[in-house]
Coordinates of C-alpha atoms (C1' of nucleotides) in Angstrom, one line a residue:
Chain A
M1 CA -31.5 52.9 18.1
A2 CA -33.4 50.5 15.8
V3 CA -34.0 47.8 18.3
T4 CA -34.4 48.0 22.1
T5 CA -34.5 44.7 24.1
L6 CA -35.1 44.0 27.7
H7 CA -34.2 40.5 28.9
R8 CA -36.1 39.1 31.9
P9 CA -37.1 42.7 32.9
A10 CA -39.0 43.6 36.0
H11 CA -42.6 44.3 35.2
R12 CA -42.1 48.0 35.8
D13 CA -39.2 48.2 33.3
A14 CA -41.2 46.2 30.7
L15 CA -44.1 48.6 31.3
G16 CA -41.8 51.5 30.6
L17 CA -40.7 50.2 27.3
L18 CA -44.2 49.2 26.2
E19 CA -45.6 52.6 27.0
S20 CA -42.7 54.3 25.2
A21 CA -43.0 52.1 22.2
F22 CA -46.8 52.4 22.0
G23 CA -46.3 56.1 22.2
D24 CA -43.8 56.6 19.4
G25 CA -45.3 54.0 17.0
R26 CA -42.8 51.2 17.3
L27 CA -43.4 47.5 16.7
V28 CA -43.3 45.5 19.9
T29 CA -42.8 41.8 20.7
A30 CA -43.2 40.4 24.2
F31 CA -42.6 36.8 25.2
G32 CA -43.5 35.1 28.5
R33 CA -46.0 33.1 30.5
C34 CA -49.4 34.7 30.1
T35 CA -53.2 34.2 30.1
V36 CA -55.5 35.8 27.5
E37 CA -59.1 36.9 27.7
Y38 CA -61.1 38.1 24.7
D39 CA -64.6 39.5 24.5
G40 CA -66.2 40.9 21.5
R41 CA -67.9 39.3 18.4
A42 CA -67.3 36.1 20.3
A43 CA -65.5 35.5 23.7
S44 CA -62.6 33.3 24.6
S45 CA -60.4 32.4 27.5
L46 CA -56.9 31.0 27.3
G47 CA -55.1 29.5 30.3
P48 CA -51.4 30.0 31.2
G49 CA -48.7 29.3 28.6
D50 CA -45.7 30.8 26.9
R51 CA -46.6 32.9 23.9
L52 CA -45.2 35.5 21.6
V53 CA -47.3 38.7 21.6
V54 CA -46.8 41.2 18.7
C55 CA -48.2 44.7 19.0
K56 CA -48.2 46.8 15.8
P57 CA -48.3 50.6 15.7
D58 CA -51.5 50.4 13.5
G59 CA -53.3 48.9 16.5
A60 CA -53.2 45.2 15.5
I61 CA -52.1 42.7 18.2
L62 CA -51.3 39.1 17.7
V63 CA -50.9 36.3 20.3
H64 CA -48.9 33.5 18.8
T65 CA -48.3 30.0 20.3
D66 CA -45.6 27.7 18.9
E67 CA -48.2 26.2 16.5
G68 CA -50.2 27.3 13.5
R69 CA -50.2 30.1 11.0
E70 CA -53.0 31.8 12.9
P71 CA -52.6 33.7 16.1
V72 CA -54.5 32.0 19.0
N73 CA -55.9 35.4 19.9
W74 CA -55.7 38.8 18.2
Q75 CA -57.1 42.2 17.5
P76 CA -57.3 43.7 14.1
P77 CA -55.7 47.1 13.2
G78 CA -57.5 50.1 14.6
C79 CA -57.3 49.2 18.2
T80 CA -55.7 51.1 21.1
H81 CA -53.0 49.3 23.1
R82 CA -52.4 50.1 26.7
A83 CA -50.0 48.5 29.2
S84 CA -50.2 48.4 32.9
V85 CA -49.0 46.5 36.0
R86 CA -51.6 45.2 38.4
D87 CA -51.7 42.3 40.9
G88 CA -48.2 41.5 40.1
R89 CA -48.9 41.0 36.4
L90 CA -47.9 42.9 33.3
R91 CA -51.0 43.5 31.3
I92 CA -51.6 44.5 27.7
R93 CA -55.1 45.6 26.8
S94 CA -56.2 46.2 23.3
E95 CA -59.6 47.8 22.7
R96 CA -61.7 49.0 19.8
T97 CA -65.3 50.1 19.2
S98 CA -67.7 49.1 16.4
P99 CA -67.7 46.3 17.2
D100 CA -66.8 46.6 20.8
E101 CA -63.9 44.3 21.4
V102 CA -61.4 43.9 24.2
L103 CA -58.3 41.7 24.3
D104 CA -56.4 41.3 27.6
V105 CA -53.1 39.6 28.0
A106 CA -51.7 39.2 31.5
F107 CA -48.1 38.1 32.0
E108 CA -47.1 36.4 35.2
R109 CA -43.6 36.1 33.9
I110 CA -42.0 38.1 31.1
E111 CA -38.9 36.7 29.4
Q112 CA -38.2 39.4 26.9
V113 CA -39.7 42.6 25.5
T114 CA -38.4 44.2 22.3
A115 CA -39.3 47.4 20.5
Y116 CA -38.4 47.7 16.8
E117 CA -38.2 50.8 14.6
V118 CA -39.6 49.7 11.2
D119 CA -38.8 51.3 7.9
D120 CA -40.7 49.5 5.1
R121 CA -41.8 51.2 1.9
S122 CA -41.9 48.3 -0.4
D123 CA -45.2 46.9 -1.7
L124 CA -45.9 43.3 -2.4
T125 CA -46.3 42.3 -6.0
L126 CA -48.4 39.1 -6.5
T127 CA -49.3 37.1 -9.5
G128 CA -51.7 34.2 -9.8
S129 CA -54.7 36.0 -8.3
E130 CA -58.2 36.1 -9.7
E131 CA -57.3 39.5 -11.0
D132 CA -54.7 37.9 -13.2
L133 CA -57.3 35.4 -14.5
R134 CA -59.6 38.3 -15.4
R135 CA -56.8 40.1 -17.3
R136 CA -55.9 36.9 -19.1
I137 CA -59.5 36.6 -20.4
L138 CA -59.9 40.2 -21.3
D139 CA -56.6 40.0 -23.3
E140 CA -57.7 36.8 -25.0
P141 CA -61.5 36.4 -24.8
D142 CA -61.3 33.3 -27.0
L143 CA -60.0 31.4 -24.0
V144 CA -63.5 31.4 -22.8
E145 CA -64.8 30.4 -26.2
P146 CA -64.4 31.4 -29.8
G147 CA -66.4 34.5 -30.4
F148 CA -66.9 35.6 -26.8
E149 CA -66.9 39.3 -26.4
P150 CA -66.5 40.9 -22.9
I151 CA -68.7 43.9 -22.3
A152 CA -68.1 44.8 -18.7
T153 CA -66.4 43.6 -15.5
E154 CA -67.9 43.8 -12.1
R155 CA -71.2 44.5 -13.7
E156 CA -73.9 45.1 -11.1
T157 CA -77.0 42.9 -11.0
A158 CA -79.8 42.3 -8.6
A159 CA -77.8 39.4 -7.2
G160 CA -74.5 41.3 -6.9
P161 CA -71.5 42.1 -9.2
V162 CA -70.7 39.7 -12.1
D163 CA -67.0 39.1 -12.7
V164 CA -67.2 39.4 -16.5
F165 CA -70.3 40.1 -18.5
G166 CA -70.3 39.6 -22.3
S167 CA -71.9 38.1 -25.3
D168 CA -71.4 35.0 -27.3
E169 CA -71.0 34.5 -31.1
A170 CA -74.8 34.3 -31.4
G171 CA -75.3 37.5 -29.4
R172 CA -76.5 35.8 -26.3
P173 CA -75.7 37.4 -22.9
V174 CA -72.9 35.4 -21.0
V175 CA -72.2 35.6 -17.3
V176 CA -68.6 34.6 -16.5
E177 CA -67.6 33.7 -12.9
L178 CA -63.8 33.5 -12.3
K179 CA -62.0 31.4 -9.7
R180 CA -58.2 31.2 -9.3
R181 CA -58.3 27.6 -8.1
R182 CA -60.3 24.4 -8.0
V183 CA -63.9 25.2 -6.9
G184 CA -66.6 23.7 -4.8
P185 CA -70.4 23.9 -4.8
S186 CA -70.6 27.5 -3.6
A187 CA -69.1 28.8 -6.9
A188 CA -71.8 27.0 -8.8
S189 CA -74.5 28.5 -6.6
Q190 CA -72.9 31.9 -7.0
L191 CA -72.9 31.7 -10.8
R192 CA -76.5 30.4 -10.8
R193 CA -77.6 33.3 -8.7
Y194 CA -76.0 35.8 -11.2
V195 CA -77.4 34.1 -14.2
E196 CA -80.9 34.1 -12.8
A197 CA -80.6 37.9 -12.0
V198 CA -79.3 38.7 -15.5
D199 CA -82.0 36.4 -17.0
E200 CA -84.6 38.7 -15.4
E201 CA -82.9 41.7 -17.1
F202 CA -82.9 39.9 -20.5
P203 CA -86.0 37.8 -20.7
D204 CA -86.1 35.1 -23.4
E205 CA -82.5 35.8 -24.5
G206 CA -81.2 32.6 -23.1
V207 CA -78.6 34.0 -20.7
R208 CA -75.6 31.6 -20.4
G209 CA -73.4 31.1 -17.3
V210 CA -69.8 30.0 -17.6
L211 CA -67.5 29.1 -14.7
V212 CA -63.9 29.7 -15.5
A213 CA -61.5 27.9 -13.1
P214 CA -58.6 25.4 -13.1
S215 CA -61.0 22.6 -12.2
V216 CA -64.1 21.7 -10.3
T217 CA -65.1 19.0 -7.8
D218 CA -67.3 16.2 -8.9
R219 CA -70.3 17.4 -7.0
T220 CA -69.8 20.9 -8.4
A221 CA -69.7 19.5 -11.9
A222 CA -73.0 17.8 -11.2
L223 CA -74.5 21.0 -9.9
L224 CA -73.4 22.9 -12.9
D225 CA -74.8 20.3 -15.2
E226 CA -78.2 20.3 -13.5
R227 CA -78.5 24.0 -13.9
D228 CA -77.2 24.1 -17.5
L229 CA -74.2 26.0 -16.5
E230 CA -70.9 25.6 -18.3
F231 CA -67.3 25.1 -17.2
V232 CA -64.1 26.2 -18.9
A233 CA -60.8 25.0 -17.5
L234 CA -58.3 27.8 -17.2
E235 CA -55.4 28.7 -14.9
P236 CA -54.8 32.3 -13.7
V237 CA -51.4 32.2 -15.3
D238 CA -50.2 30.5 -18.4
G239 CA -48.6 27.2 -17.4
D240 CA -46.2 27.4 -20.3
G241 CA -43.2 29.8 -20.4
D242 CA -44.4 31.1 -23.7
S243 CA -46.6 34.1 -24.5
Chain B
M1 CA -32.2 28.9 28.9
A2 CA -35.6 29.9 27.9
V3 CA -34.7 32.7 25.6
T4 CA -31.5 33.3 23.6
T5 CA -31.0 36.6 21.8
L6 CA -28.4 37.9 19.5
H7 CA -28.3 41.7 19.0
R8 CA -26.9 42.9 15.6
P9 CA -25.1 39.5 15.1
A10 CA -22.8 38.7 12.3
H11 CA -24.6 36.6 9.7
R12 CA -22.5 33.6 10.7
D13 CA -23.6 33.9 14.3
A14 CA -27.2 34.4 13.4
L15 CA -27.0 31.4 11.2
G16 CA -25.7 29.3 14.1
L17 CA -28.6 30.2 16.3
L18 CA -31.1 29.6 13.6
E19 CA -29.8 26.2 12.8
S20 CA -29.6 25.3 16.4
A21 CA -33.2 26.5 17.1
F22 CA -34.6 24.8 14.0
G23 CA -32.9 21.7 15.1
D24 CA -34.3 21.5 18.6
G25 CA -37.8 22.8 18.0
R26 CA -37.6 26.3 19.3
L27 CA -39.7 29.3 18.2
V28 CA -37.6 31.9 16.4
T29 CA -38.0 35.6 15.6
A30 CA -35.7 37.5 13.3
F31 CA -35.8 41.2 12.6
G32 CA -33.9 43.1 10.0
R33 CA -33.9 44.5 6.5
C34 CA -34.9 41.8 4.0
T35 CA -36.5 40.9 0.7
V36 CA -39.0 38.1 0.3
E37 CA -39.8 35.8 -2.6
Y38 CA -42.6 33.4 -2.7
D39 CA -43.6 30.8 -5.3
G40 CA -46.3 28.2 -5.0
R41 CA -50.1 28.4 -5.3
A42 CA -49.4 32.0 -6.4
A43 CA -46.1 33.9 -6.6
S44 CA -45.0 37.1 -5.1
S45 CA -42.0 39.4 -4.7
L46 CA -41.3 41.9 -1.9
G47 CA -38.6 44.5 -2.1
P48 CA -36.3 45.6 0.8
G49 CA -37.8 46.6 4.1
D50 CA -37.6 46.0 7.8
R51 CA -39.8 43.0 8.9
L52 CA -40.3 40.6 11.7
V53 CA -40.0 37.0 10.7
V54 CA -41.4 34.3 13.0
C55 CA -40.5 30.7 12.4
K56 CA -42.4 28.1 14.3
P57 CA -41.3 24.5 15.1
D58 CA -44.3 23.1 13.4
G59 CA -43.0 24.5 10.1
A60 CA -45.1 27.7 9.9
I61 CA -43.3 30.9 9.0
L62 CA -44.7 34.4 9.1
V63 CA -43.3 37.6 7.7
H64 CA -44.8 40.6 9.4
T65 CA -44.5 44.3 8.5
D66 CA -45.6 47.0 10.9
E67 CA -49.1 46.9 9.5
G68 CA -52.1 44.6 9.4
R69 CA -53.2 41.4 11.2
E70 CA -52.0 39.3 8.3
P71 CA -48.4 38.5 7.5
V72 CA -47.3 40.0 4.2
N73 CA -45.8 36.6 3.3
W74 CA -46.0 33.2 5.0
Q75 CA -45.9 29.5 4.8
P76 CA -48.4 27.2 6.7
P77 CA -47.4 24.5 9.2
G78 CA -45.7 21.5 7.7
C79 CA -42.9 23.2 6.0
T80 CA -39.2 22.7 6.5
H81 CA -37.1 25.7 7.4
R82 CA -33.4 26.0 6.4
A83 CA -31.0 28.9 7.0
S84 CA -27.9 29.7 5.1
V85 CA -25.5 32.5 4.3
R86 CA -24.8 33.3 0.6
D87 CA -23.7 36.4 -1.2
G88 CA -23.4 38.3 2.1
R89 CA -27.1 37.6 3.0
L90 CA -28.6 35.6 5.7
R91 CA -31.3 33.5 4.1
I92 CA -34.2 31.6 5.5
R93 CA -35.9 29.2 3.1
S94 CA -39.2 27.4 4.0
E95 CA -40.4 24.6 1.7
R96 CA -43.2 22.1 1.4
T97 CA -44.7 19.7 -1.1
S98 CA -48.3 19.2 -2.1
P99 CA -48.6 21.8 -3.0
D100 CA -45.0 22.7 -3.9
E101 CA -44.3 26.0 -2.3
V102 CA -41.2 27.9 -1.4
L103 CA -40.7 31.0 0.7
D104 CA -37.3 32.7 0.7
V105 CA -36.3 35.5 3.0
A106 CA -33.0 37.2 2.4
F107 CA -31.6 39.6 5.1
E108 CA -29.1 42.2 4.0
R109 CA -29.0 43.4 7.6
I110 CA -30.1 41.5 10.7
E111 CA -30.9 43.5 13.8
Q112 CA -31.9 40.8 16.2
V113 CA -32.4 37.0 16.3
T114 CA -34.2 35.3 19.2
A115 CA -34.9 31.7 20.0
Y116 CA -37.6 30.9 22.5
E117 CA -38.4 27.7 24.4
V118 CA -42.2 27.4 24.5
D119 CA -44.2 25.6 27.1
D120 CA -47.9 25.9 26.3
R121 CA -50.4 23.2 27.2
S122 CA -53.5 25.3 27.5
D123 CA -56.3 25.1 25.0
L124 CA -58.5 28.0 23.9
T125 CA -62.1 27.9 25.0
L126 CA -64.3 30.0 22.8
T127 CA -68.0 30.8 23.0
G128 CA -70.3 32.4 20.4
S129 CA -69.5 30.1 17.5
E130 CA -71.9 28.4 15.1
E131 CA -71.5 25.3 17.3
D132 CA -73.0 27.3 20.2
L133 CA -75.9 28.3 18.0
R134 CA -76.5 24.7 17.1
R135 CA -76.5 23.6 20.7
R136 CA -78.8 26.4 21.6
I137 CA -81.3 25.1 19.0
L138 CA -81.0 21.5 19.9
D139 CA -81.6 22.4 23.6
E140 CA -84.6 24.5 22.7
P141 CA -86.0 23.7 19.3
D142 CA -88.9 26.0 19.8
L143 CA -86.5 28.9 19.2
V144 CA -86.7 27.9 15.5
E145 CA -90.5 27.6 15.7
P146 CA -93.0 26.0 18.0
G147 CA -93.3 22.3 17.2
F148 CA -89.9 22.1 15.4
E149 CA -88.2 18.7 16.0
P150 CA -84.6 18.2 15.2
I151 CA -83.8 14.8 13.6
A152 CA -80.1 15.1 12.7
T153 CA -77.2 17.4 12.5
E154 CA -74.7 17.5 9.6
R155 CA -77.1 15.4 7.6
E156 CA -75.7 14.4 4.3
T157 CA -77.5 15.4 1.1
A158 CA -76.6 15.4 -2.6
A159 CA -75.6 19.1 -2.2
G160 CA -73.6 18.7 1.0
P161 CA -74.2 18.4 4.7
V162 CA -77.2 20.2 6.3
D163 CA -76.6 21.9 9.6
V164 CA -79.9 20.8 11.2
F165 CA -82.5 18.6 9.6
G166 CA -85.9 18.2 11.3
S167 CA -89.6 18.3 10.9
D168 CA -92.2 20.9 11.6
E169 CA -95.5 20.6 13.5
A170 CA -97.2 19.3 10.4
G171 CA -94.5 16.7 9.8
R172 CA -92.9 18.5 6.9
P173 CA -89.2 18.2 6.4
V174 CA -87.2 21.3 7.5
V175 CA -83.7 22.2 6.5
V176 CA -82.0 24.7 8.9
E177 CA -78.9 26.6 8.0
L178 CA -77.1 28.3 10.9
K179 CA -74.9 31.4 10.8
R180 CA -73.3 32.9 13.8
R181 CA -73.5 36.4 12.4
R182 CA -75.3 38.7 9.9
V183 CA -75.3 37.0 6.6
G184 CA -75.1 37.9 2.9
P185 CA -76.4 36.3 -0.3
S186 CA -74.2 33.3 -0.2
A187 CA -76.0 31.9 2.8
A188 CA -79.3 32.1 1.0
S189 CA -77.9 30.3 -2.0
Q190 CA -76.4 27.7 0.3
L191 CA -79.8 27.1 2.0
R192 CA -81.5 26.9 -1.3
R193 CA -79.1 24.3 -2.6
Y194 CA -79.7 22.1 0.4
V195 CA -83.5 22.5 0.2
E196 CA -83.5 21.5 -3.5
A197 CA -81.4 18.4 -2.7
V198 CA -83.7 17.4 0.2
D199 CA -86.7 18.1 -2.0
E200 CA -85.5 15.5 -4.4
E201 CA -85.4 13.0 -1.5
F202 CA -88.9 13.9 -0.3
P203 CA -90.9 14.7 -3.4
D204 CA -94.2 16.5 -2.8
E205 CA -93.6 16.8 0.9
G206 CA -93.0 20.5 0.7
V207 CA -89.5 20.7 2.2
R208 CA -89.0 24.0 4.0
G209 CA -85.8 25.9 4.4
V210 CA -85.0 28.1 7.4
L211 CA -82.0 30.4 7.8
V212 CA -81.2 31.0 11.5
A213 CA -78.8 33.9 12.0
P214 CA -78.7 37.2 14.0
S215 CA -79.8 39.2 10.9
V216 CA -79.6 39.3 7.1
T217 CA -78.8 42.0 4.6
D218 CA -81.6 43.5 2.5
R219 CA -80.6 41.8 -0.7
T220 CA -80.4 38.5 1.1
A221 CA -83.8 39.0 2.6
A222 CA -85.1 39.5 -1.0
L223 CA -83.4 36.4 -2.2
L224 CA -84.9 34.3 0.6
D225 CA -88.3 35.7 -0.2
E226 CA -88.0 34.9 -3.9
R227 CA -87.2 31.3 -3.1
D228 CA -89.8 30.9 -0.4
L229 CA -87.1 30.4 2.2
E230 CA -87.6 31.6 5.8
F231 CA -85.5 33.5 8.3
V232 CA -85.4 33.3 12.1
A233 CA -83.4 35.9 14.0
L234 CA -81.3 34.3 16.7
E235 CA -77.9 35.0 18.3
P236 CA -75.4 32.2 19.0
V237 CA -75.6 33.1 22.7
D238 CA -78.4 34.4 24.8
G239 CA -78.2 38.1 25.0
D240 CA -79.9 38.3 28.4
G241 CA -78.2 37.1 31.5
D242 CA -81.3 34.9 32.2
S243 CA -82.0 31.3 31.2
Chain C
dT1 C1' -70.6 52.8 7.7
dA2 C1' -72.6 48.7 5.5
dC3 C1' -72.5 45.4 1.8
dT4 C1' -70.2 42.2 -1.3
dG5 C1' -66.7 39.0 -2.7
dT6 C1' -61.7 37.3 -2.7
dA7 C1' -57.9 34.9 -0.2
dT8 C1' -51.0 31.9 -1.4
dT9 C1' -57.2 32.3 2.9
dT10 C1' -56.4 28.7 7.4
dC11 C1' -58.5 25.3 10.0
dG12 C1' -61.1 21.2 11.4
dC13 C1' -63.6 17.4 10.1
dT14 C1' -65.2 13.5 7.4
dA15 C1' -65.3 10.0 3.8
Chain D
dT1 C1' -55.8 12.7 0.6
dA2 C1' -59.6 15.4 -1.2
dG3 C1' -63.9 17.6 -0.3
dC4 C1' -66.7 20.6 2.2
dG5 C1' -67.9 24.5 5.1
dA6 C1' -66.8 27.7 9.3
dA7 C1' -64.1 31.7 10.9
dG8 C1' -63.9 36.5 16.5
dT9 C1' -62.0 35.1 9.5
dA10 C1' -59.0 39.7 7.3
dC11 C1' -59.0 42.7 3.5
dA12 C1' -60.2 45.6 -0.5
dG13 C1' -63.4 48.0 -3.1
dT14 C1' -67.7 50.4 -3.5
dA15 C1' -72.0 52.7 -2.6

DNA sequence: TACTGTATTTCGCTA
DNA sequence: TAGCGAAGTACAGTA
């Protein structure tokens, strides 16, 4: 059976389904009035309320309220789920090590528990990422500037990996930092850091830094200007239907 | 009724529940075999598979597979959900403007649809955030260094707001950047940016920069050292049970 | 495992 | 609304 649902179950019955579903790798949802305690990298406490709890076979657990894209509490994949009944409450505990983290959900009332058999072999294909912007530039380096020649991607430097490293028409080293969307000051700092690192590798060659992004904020433009860094406006995907 | 569930409903019946639930602000889950198309800031396509779709009354929608903490597709709060049946498929479309984004889920088979009435008035209380670290330092400035005196928090500079701005025993301006956990190179760059901005405000006063965090990576320590920036090891909450 | 950077980041706050 | 930075960020890639 692909889906098993218990409506307003006794805690004992809910416990049975949870244990069975955790055991054979099914996806589980539970809805009811609960409290949530978390302790790990930080610590949190959440008073009584109705929430949707999602337990995944990979060890992830999500506690969702009726608001927001983000779960109010969660545990990432790799945790171990356990269910129990104590003090008249149905409890779901999710634990992991490194870092040590525990999430505890205690239901005083459980409205519904469902276990789902999931068959999903499709992968997401996504366009418009920074990866697409990189490909676009490697395909057509002149988009950065006429005569630009890419030499390496993810080139290691003392300050970290540079998105695209190349040379300009005059043979000067060029550090290119890519961003898929409008950028703030941190991108300027990042580019500056790379340029300084590469500058130590190529003394007196006048290493240039170019930020490639759809746009920059005013403050970022000022920061780039101060540091003699350049900006090239470019989208991750061609806006026109051509090409 | 707090929870309404349809098991293996006809698309028409599922549609009825969805429209009703969208209309009166209920939380909805739908599970079945579906495809997902997204177009907006980026664009994506997801082939057929079994997924759990969560629609929230605030306009958020989440498409969850059986893996990962993150939804494979989603739409943030503020969207408008609409359900329909076309070409033998049950469709859920979630749209918003600024930015223009559309998410389309098309079910070829629907295993279960549930609408939940949610009553949740509790707020999360969380400890161990950067805010806690700031309070800790304002309570006990000597944790930064003996004689440190905080003057302002979130003090505006040309490079952005500084976490804690103060002065040292000798009256020199001090810029403090706080991080709740071990930090990488970007934090060093950020601090440097602030110090340079404040340095322009207080020429020849020898503005100091101090990074307060539990720890730093090796490369970050080197970057701090190169730029004459300092590091103070401190956790957002007192590790001991004392104090 | 630790480090580094991206993300359809989301989220909260402020000007 | 845009800008800015935090997050229990999660996640992927790499050493």
